[in-house]
mmCIF file of C-alpha atoms in Angstrom:
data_model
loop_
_atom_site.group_PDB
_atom_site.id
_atom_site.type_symbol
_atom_site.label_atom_id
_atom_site.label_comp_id
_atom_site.label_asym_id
_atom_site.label_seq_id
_atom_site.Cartn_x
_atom_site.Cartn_y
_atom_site.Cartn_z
ATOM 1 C CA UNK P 1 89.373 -21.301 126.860
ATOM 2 C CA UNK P 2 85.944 -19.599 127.540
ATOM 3 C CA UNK P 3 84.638 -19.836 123.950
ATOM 4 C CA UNK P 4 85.437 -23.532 123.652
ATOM 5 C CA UNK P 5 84.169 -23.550 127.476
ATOM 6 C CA UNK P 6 87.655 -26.085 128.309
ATOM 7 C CA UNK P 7 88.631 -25.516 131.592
ATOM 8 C CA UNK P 8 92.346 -24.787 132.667
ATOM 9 C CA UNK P 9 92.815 -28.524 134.148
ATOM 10 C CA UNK P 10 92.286 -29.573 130.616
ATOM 11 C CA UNK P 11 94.925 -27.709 129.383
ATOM 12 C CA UNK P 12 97.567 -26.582 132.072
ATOM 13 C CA UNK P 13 99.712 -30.249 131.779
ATOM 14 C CA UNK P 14 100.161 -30.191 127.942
ATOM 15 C CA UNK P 15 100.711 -26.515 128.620
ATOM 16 C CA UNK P 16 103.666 -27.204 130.442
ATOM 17 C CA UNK P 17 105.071 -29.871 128.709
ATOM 18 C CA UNK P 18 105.095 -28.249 125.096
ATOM 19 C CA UNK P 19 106.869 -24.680 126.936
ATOM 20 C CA UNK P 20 109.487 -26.749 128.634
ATOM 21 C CA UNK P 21 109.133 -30.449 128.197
ATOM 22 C CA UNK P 22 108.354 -31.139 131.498
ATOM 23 C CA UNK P 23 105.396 -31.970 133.608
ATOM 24 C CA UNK P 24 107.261 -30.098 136.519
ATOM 25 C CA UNK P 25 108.363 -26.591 137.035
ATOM 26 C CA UNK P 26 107.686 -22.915 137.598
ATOM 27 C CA UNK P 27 104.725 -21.322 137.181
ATOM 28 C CA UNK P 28 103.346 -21.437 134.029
ATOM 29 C CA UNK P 29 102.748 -17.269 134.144
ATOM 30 C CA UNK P 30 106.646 -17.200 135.086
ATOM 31 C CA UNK P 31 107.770 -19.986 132.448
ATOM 32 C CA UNK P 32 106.015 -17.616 129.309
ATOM 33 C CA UNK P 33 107.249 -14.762 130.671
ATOM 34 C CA UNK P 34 111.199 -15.535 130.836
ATOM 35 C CA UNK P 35 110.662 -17.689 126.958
ATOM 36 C CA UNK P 36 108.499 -14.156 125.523
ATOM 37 C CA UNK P 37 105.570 -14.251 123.641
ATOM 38 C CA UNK P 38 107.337 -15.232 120.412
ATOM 39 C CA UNK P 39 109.316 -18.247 121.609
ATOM 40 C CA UNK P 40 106.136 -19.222 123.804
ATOM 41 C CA UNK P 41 103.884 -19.119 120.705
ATOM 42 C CA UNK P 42 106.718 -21.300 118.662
ATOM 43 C CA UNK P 43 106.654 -24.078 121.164
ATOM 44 C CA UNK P 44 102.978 -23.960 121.262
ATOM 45 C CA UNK P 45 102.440 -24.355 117.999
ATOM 46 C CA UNK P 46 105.324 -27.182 117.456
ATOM 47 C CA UNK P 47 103.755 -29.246 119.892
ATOM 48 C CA UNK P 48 100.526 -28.668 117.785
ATOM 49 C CA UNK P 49 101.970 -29.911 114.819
ATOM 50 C CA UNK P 50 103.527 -33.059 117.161
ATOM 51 C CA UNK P 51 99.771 -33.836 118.111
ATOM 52 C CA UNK P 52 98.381 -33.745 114.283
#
């Protein structure tokens, strides 16, 4: 986020939605750490692929 100078705001929504598919819920910090970095890092990049 501070290289490509975006701020959280930007990101925090789509965030959400791609970890749980939601726009409503915990904390993202809480969400990422019950899923693990591995399953966190899957969703991420499947919603990437979505958005292509």
């Amino acid at each position: 986020m501070e290289t490509k100078e975006i701020g959280f705001g930007k990101i925090g929504m789509p965030l959400r939605v791609s970890l749980l598919g939601s726009m409503t819920g915990s904390g993202l910090d809480e969400i990422m750490a019950i899923l693990g970095v591995d399953e966190t890092i899957l969703r991420i990049e499947k919603a990437l692929v979505t958005i292509e």
